mmCIF file of C-alpha atoms in Angstrom:
data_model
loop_
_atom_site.group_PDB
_atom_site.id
_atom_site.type_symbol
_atom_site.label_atom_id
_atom_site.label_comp_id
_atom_site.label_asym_id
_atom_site.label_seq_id
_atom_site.Cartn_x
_atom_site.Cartn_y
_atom_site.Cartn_z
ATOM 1 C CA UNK A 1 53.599 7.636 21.851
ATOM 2 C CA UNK A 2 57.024 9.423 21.754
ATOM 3 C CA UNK A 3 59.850 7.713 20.848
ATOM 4 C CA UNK A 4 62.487 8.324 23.436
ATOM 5 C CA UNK A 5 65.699 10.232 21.769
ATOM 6 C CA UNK A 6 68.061 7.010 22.293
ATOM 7 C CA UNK A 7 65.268 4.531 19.865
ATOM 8 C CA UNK A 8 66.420 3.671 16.640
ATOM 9 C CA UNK A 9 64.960 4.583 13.429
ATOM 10 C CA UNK A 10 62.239 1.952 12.478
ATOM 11 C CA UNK A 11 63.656 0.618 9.822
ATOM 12 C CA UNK A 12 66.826 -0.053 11.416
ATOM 13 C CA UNK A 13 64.837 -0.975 14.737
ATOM 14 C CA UNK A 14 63.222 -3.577 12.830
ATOM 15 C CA UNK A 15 66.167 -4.918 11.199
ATOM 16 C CA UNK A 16 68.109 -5.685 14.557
ATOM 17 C CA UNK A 17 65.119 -7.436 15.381
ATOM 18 C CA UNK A 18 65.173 -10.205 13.166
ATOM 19 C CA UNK A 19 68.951 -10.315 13.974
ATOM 20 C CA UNK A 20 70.188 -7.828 11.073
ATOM 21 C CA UNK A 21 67.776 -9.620 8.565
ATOM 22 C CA UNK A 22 64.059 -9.161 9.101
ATOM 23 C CA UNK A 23 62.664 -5.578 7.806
ATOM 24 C CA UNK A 24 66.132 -4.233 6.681
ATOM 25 C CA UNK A 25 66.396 -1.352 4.914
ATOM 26 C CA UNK A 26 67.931 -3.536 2.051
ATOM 27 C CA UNK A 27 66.340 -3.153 -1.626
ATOM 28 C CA UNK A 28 64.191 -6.994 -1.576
ATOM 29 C CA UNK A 29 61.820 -6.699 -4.098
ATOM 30 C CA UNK A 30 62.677 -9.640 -6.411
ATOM 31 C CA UNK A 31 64.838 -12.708 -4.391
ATOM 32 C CA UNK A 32 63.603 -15.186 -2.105
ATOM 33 C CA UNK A 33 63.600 -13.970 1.441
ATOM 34 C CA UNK A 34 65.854 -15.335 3.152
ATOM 35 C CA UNK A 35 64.428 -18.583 5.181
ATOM 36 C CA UNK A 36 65.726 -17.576 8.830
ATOM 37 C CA UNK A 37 63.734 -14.643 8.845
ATOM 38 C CA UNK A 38 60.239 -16.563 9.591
ATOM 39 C CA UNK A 39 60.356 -15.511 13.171
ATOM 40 C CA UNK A 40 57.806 -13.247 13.141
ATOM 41 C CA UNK A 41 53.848 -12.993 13.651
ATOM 42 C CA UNK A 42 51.065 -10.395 13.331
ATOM 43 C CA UNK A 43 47.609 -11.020 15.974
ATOM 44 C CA UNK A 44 45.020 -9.493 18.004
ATOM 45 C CA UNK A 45 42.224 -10.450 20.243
ATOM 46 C CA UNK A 46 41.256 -13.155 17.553
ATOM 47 C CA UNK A 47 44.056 -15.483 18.834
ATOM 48 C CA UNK A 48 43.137 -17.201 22.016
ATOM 49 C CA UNK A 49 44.844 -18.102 24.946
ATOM 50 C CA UNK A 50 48.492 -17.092 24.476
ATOM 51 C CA UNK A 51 51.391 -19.090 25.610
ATOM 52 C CA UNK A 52 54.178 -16.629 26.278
ATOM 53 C CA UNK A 53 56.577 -19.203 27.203
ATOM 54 C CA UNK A 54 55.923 -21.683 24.455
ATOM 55 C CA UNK A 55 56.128 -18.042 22.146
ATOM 56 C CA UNK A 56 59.812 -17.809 23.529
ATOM 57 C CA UNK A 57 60.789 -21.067 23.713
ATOM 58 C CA UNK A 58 60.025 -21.472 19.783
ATOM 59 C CA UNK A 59 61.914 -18.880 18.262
ATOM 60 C CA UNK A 60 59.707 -16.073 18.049
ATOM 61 C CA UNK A 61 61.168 -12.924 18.355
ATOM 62 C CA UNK A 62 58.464 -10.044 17.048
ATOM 63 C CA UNK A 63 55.196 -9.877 18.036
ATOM 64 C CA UNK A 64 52.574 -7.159 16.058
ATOM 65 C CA UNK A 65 49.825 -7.002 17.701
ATOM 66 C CA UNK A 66 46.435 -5.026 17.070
ATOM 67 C CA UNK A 67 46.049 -1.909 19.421
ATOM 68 C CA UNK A 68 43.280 0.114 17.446
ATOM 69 C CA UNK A 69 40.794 0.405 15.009
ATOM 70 C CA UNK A 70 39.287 3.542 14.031
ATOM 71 C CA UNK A 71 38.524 6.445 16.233
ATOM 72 C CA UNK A 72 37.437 4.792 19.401
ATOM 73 C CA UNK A 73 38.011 0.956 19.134
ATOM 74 C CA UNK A 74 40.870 -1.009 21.372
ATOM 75 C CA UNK A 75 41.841 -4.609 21.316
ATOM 76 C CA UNK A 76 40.944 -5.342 25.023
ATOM 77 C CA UNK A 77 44.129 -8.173 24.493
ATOM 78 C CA UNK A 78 46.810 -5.440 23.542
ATOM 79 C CA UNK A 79 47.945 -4.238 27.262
ATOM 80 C CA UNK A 80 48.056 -7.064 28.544
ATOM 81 C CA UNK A 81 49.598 -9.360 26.219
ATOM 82 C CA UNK A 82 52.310 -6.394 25.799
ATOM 83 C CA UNK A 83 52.990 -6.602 29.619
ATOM 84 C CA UNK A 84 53.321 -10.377 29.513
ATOM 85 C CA UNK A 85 55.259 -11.051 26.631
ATOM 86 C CA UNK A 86 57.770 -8.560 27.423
ATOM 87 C CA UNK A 87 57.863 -9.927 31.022
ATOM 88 C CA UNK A 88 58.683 -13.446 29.148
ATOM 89 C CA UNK A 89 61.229 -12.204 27.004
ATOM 90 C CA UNK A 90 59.922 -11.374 24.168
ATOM 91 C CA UNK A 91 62.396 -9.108 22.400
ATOM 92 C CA UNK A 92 60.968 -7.101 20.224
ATOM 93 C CA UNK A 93 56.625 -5.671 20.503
ATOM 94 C CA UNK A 94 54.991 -3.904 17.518
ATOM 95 C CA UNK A 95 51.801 -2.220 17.452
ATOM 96 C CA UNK A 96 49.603 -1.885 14.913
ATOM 97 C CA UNK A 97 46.179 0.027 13.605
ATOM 98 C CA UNK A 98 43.428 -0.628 11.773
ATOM 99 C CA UNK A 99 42.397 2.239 9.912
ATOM 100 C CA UNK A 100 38.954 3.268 8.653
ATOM 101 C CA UNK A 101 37.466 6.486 6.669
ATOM 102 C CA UNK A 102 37.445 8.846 9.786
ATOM 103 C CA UNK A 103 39.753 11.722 10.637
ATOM 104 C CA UNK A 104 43.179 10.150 9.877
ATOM 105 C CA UNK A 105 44.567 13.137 12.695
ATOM 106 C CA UNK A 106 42.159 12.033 15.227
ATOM 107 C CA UNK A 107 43.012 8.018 14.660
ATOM 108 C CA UNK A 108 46.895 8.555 15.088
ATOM 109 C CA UNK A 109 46.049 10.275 18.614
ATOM 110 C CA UNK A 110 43.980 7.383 19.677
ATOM 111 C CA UNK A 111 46.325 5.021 18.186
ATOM 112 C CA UNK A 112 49.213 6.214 19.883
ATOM 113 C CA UNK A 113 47.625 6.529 23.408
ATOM 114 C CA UNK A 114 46.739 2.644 23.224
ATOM 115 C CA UNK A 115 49.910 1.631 21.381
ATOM 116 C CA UNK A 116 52.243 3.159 24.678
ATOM 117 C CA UNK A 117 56.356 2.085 24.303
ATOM 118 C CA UNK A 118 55.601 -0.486 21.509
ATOM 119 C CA UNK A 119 59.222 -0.465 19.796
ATOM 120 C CA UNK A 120 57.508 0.459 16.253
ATOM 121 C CA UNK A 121 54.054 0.931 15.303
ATOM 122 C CA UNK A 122 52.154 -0.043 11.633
ATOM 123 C CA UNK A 123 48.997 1.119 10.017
ATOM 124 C CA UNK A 124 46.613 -1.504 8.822
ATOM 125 C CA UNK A 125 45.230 -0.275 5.211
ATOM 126 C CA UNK A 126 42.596 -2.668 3.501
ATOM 127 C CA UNK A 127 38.543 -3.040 2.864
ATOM 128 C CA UNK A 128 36.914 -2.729 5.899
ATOM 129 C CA UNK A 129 34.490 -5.344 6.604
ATOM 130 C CA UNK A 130 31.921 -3.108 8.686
ATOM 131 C CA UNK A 131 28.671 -2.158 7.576
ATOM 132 C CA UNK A 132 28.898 0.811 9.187
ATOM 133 C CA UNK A 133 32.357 1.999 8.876
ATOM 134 C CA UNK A 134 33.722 3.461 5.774
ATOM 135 C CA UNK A 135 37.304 2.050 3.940
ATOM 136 C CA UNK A 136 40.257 4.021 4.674
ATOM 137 C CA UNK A 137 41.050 6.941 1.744
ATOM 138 C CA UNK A 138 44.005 7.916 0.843
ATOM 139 C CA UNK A 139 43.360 11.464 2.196
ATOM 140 C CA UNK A 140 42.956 10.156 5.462
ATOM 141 C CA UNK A 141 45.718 7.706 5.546
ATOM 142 C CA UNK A 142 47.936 10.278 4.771
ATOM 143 C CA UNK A 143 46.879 12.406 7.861
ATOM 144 C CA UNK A 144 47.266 9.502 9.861
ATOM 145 C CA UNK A 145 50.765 8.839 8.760
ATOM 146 C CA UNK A 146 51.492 12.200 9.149
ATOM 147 C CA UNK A 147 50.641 12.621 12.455
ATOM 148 C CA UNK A 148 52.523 9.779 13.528
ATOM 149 C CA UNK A 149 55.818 11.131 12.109
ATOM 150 C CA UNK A 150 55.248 13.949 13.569
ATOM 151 C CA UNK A 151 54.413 12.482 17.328
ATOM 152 C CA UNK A 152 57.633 10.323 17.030
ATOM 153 C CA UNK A 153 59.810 11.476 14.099
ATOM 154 C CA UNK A 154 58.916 8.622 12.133
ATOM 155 C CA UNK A 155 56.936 7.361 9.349
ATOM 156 C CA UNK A 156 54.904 4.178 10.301
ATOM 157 C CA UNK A 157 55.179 0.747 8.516
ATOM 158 C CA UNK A 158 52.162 0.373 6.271
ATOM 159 C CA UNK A 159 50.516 -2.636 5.898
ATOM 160 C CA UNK A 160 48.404 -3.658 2.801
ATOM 161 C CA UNK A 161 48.111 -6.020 -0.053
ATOM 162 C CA UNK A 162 49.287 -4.862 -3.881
ATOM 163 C CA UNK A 163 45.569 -4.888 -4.737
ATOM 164 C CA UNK A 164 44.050 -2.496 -1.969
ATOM 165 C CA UNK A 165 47.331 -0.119 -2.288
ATOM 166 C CA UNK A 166 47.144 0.277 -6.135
ATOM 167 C CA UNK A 167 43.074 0.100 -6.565
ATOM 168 C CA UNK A 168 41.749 1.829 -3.652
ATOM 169 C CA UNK A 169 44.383 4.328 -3.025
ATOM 170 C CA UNK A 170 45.662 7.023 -5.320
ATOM 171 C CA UNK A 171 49.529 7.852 -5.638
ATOM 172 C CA UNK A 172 50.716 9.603 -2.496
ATOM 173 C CA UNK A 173 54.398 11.069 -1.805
ATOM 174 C CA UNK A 174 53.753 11.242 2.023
ATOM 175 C CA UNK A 175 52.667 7.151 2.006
ATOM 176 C CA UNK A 176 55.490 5.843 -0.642
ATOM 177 C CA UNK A 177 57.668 7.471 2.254
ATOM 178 C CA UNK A 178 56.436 5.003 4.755
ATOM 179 C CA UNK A 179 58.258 1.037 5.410
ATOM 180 C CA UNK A 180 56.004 -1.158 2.942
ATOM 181 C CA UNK A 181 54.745 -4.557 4.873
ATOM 182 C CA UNK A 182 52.987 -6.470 2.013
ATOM 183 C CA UNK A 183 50.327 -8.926 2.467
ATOM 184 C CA UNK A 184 50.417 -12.337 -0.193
ATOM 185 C CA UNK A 185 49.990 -15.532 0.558
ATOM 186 C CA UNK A 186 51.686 -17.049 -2.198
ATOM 187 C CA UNK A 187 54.708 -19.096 -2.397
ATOM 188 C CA UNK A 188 56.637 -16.894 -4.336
ATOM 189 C CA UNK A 189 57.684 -13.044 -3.660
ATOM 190 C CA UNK A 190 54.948 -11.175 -3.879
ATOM 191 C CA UNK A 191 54.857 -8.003 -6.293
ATOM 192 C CA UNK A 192 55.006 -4.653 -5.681
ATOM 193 C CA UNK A 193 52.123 -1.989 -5.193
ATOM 194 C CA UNK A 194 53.434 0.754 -7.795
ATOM 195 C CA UNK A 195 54.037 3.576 -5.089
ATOM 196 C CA UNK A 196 56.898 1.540 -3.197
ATOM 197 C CA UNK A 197 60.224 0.506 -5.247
ATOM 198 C CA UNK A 198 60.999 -2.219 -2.176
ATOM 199 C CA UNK A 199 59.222 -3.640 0.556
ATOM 200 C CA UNK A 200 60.649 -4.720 4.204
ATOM 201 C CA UNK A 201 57.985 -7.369 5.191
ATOM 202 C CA UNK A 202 55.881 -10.117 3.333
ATOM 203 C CA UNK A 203 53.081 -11.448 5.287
ATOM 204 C CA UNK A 204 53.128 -14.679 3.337
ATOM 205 C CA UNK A 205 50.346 -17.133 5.755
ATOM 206 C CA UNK A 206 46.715 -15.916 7.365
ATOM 207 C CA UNK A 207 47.438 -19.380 9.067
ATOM 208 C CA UNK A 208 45.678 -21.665 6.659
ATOM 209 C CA UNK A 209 46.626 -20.329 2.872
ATOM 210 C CA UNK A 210 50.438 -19.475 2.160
ATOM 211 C CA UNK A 211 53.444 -21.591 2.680
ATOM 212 C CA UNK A 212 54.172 -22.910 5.528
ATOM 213 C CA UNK A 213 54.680 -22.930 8.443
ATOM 214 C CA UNK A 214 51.484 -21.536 9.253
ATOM 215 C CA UNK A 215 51.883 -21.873 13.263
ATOM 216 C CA UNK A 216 53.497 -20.389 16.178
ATOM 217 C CA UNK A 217 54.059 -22.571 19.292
ATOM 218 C CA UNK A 218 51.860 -20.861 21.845
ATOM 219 C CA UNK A 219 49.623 -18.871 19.484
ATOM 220 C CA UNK A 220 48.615 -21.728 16.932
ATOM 221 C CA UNK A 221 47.586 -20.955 13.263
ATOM 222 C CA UNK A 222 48.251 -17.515 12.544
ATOM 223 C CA UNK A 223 49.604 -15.128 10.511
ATOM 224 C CA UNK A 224 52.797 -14.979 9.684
ATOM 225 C CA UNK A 225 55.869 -12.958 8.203
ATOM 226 C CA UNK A 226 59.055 -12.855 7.332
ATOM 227 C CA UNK A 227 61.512 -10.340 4.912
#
């Protein structure tokens, strides 16, 4: 997917998003976010029967939704639900991927194919679940971000918890470059994964553990995020 020359970079993209709030490019790495910026959800296929409308109509203003996983895998949801939230109103449509131990080159071209115009685009690093895929290394996650800076002149938004970023992965130049979007469902700010000095997201709800609220009108229980 490349950016058009008029886009914003993400950072800033993400910041007007949440109305000069969510994801800015401001230092937050110790002070309570601030509360209006819970207007924001992560999802895939694994959330049924989407109410645009209701999505609108209750404040929700970013949407990140799975495109990929891997080398071959699409969310059969992502096109779709892209097509009709936009055609609701939904301001602002991230993509994101889920990224395994395969050619990190060959997943950013598949990713980006799927992901189309989404207005920013994130990389999903964590365990992976499947018997018979490997985990994401750090080699690989680092060809993956590099490939999609080089498709749209920006680093991606990674996604991950402080665990999986400072355990599984070693310390990387080319990934502390890239928007940090931590997962911790805790009530308080979560910390920081020792390669990032400042992060721009906290996924602080899977839905069920986290503060609340833990549900989007239209969507239900879900994750949920805010900076």
């Amino acid at each position: 997917m490349l950016l058009k020359n008029n886009q914003l970079p993400v950072e800033r993209m993400i910041k007007q998003a949440l109305i000069l709030v969510f994801m800015s490019a401001i230092v937050q790495s110790a002070g309570e976010p601030p509360e209006v910026a819970t207007t924001a959800t992560d999802i895939s296929h694994y959330q049924k029967n989407v109410n645009w409308c209701q999505v609108i109509e209750g404040g929700l203003e970013i949407v990140i939704h799975k495109a990929t996983q891997g080398l071959r895998y699409v969310d059969e949801t992502y096109i779709q639900r892209k097509e009709a939230a936009r055609a609701a109103g939904l301001k602002y449509w991230g993509a994101y991927h889920f990224a395994d131990g395969t050619d990190g080159t060959a997943q950013a071209q598949h990713f980006l194919k799927i992901a189309g115009d989404a207005d920013f685009l994130a990389i999903d690093l964590e365990t992976n679940p499947s018997k018979s895929q490997t985990t994401v290394t750090t080699e690989e996650a680092e060809k993956l971000a590099q490939a999609i800076r080089c498709a749209t002149g920006k680093y991606p938004v990674i996604y991950g918890s402080p665990n999986f970023l400072d355990n599984y992965l070693t310390e990387s130049k080319i990934l502390a470059q890239c928007p940090l979007w931590v997962a911790n469902w805790r009530s308080y700010p979560p910390s920081l994964p020792k390669m990032w000095n400042h992060w721009v997201l906290w996924q602080y709800t899977d839905g069920n553990r986290g503060p609340e609220p833990h549900v989007v009108p239209g969507i239900g229980a879900c994750d949920r995020d805010k900076n």
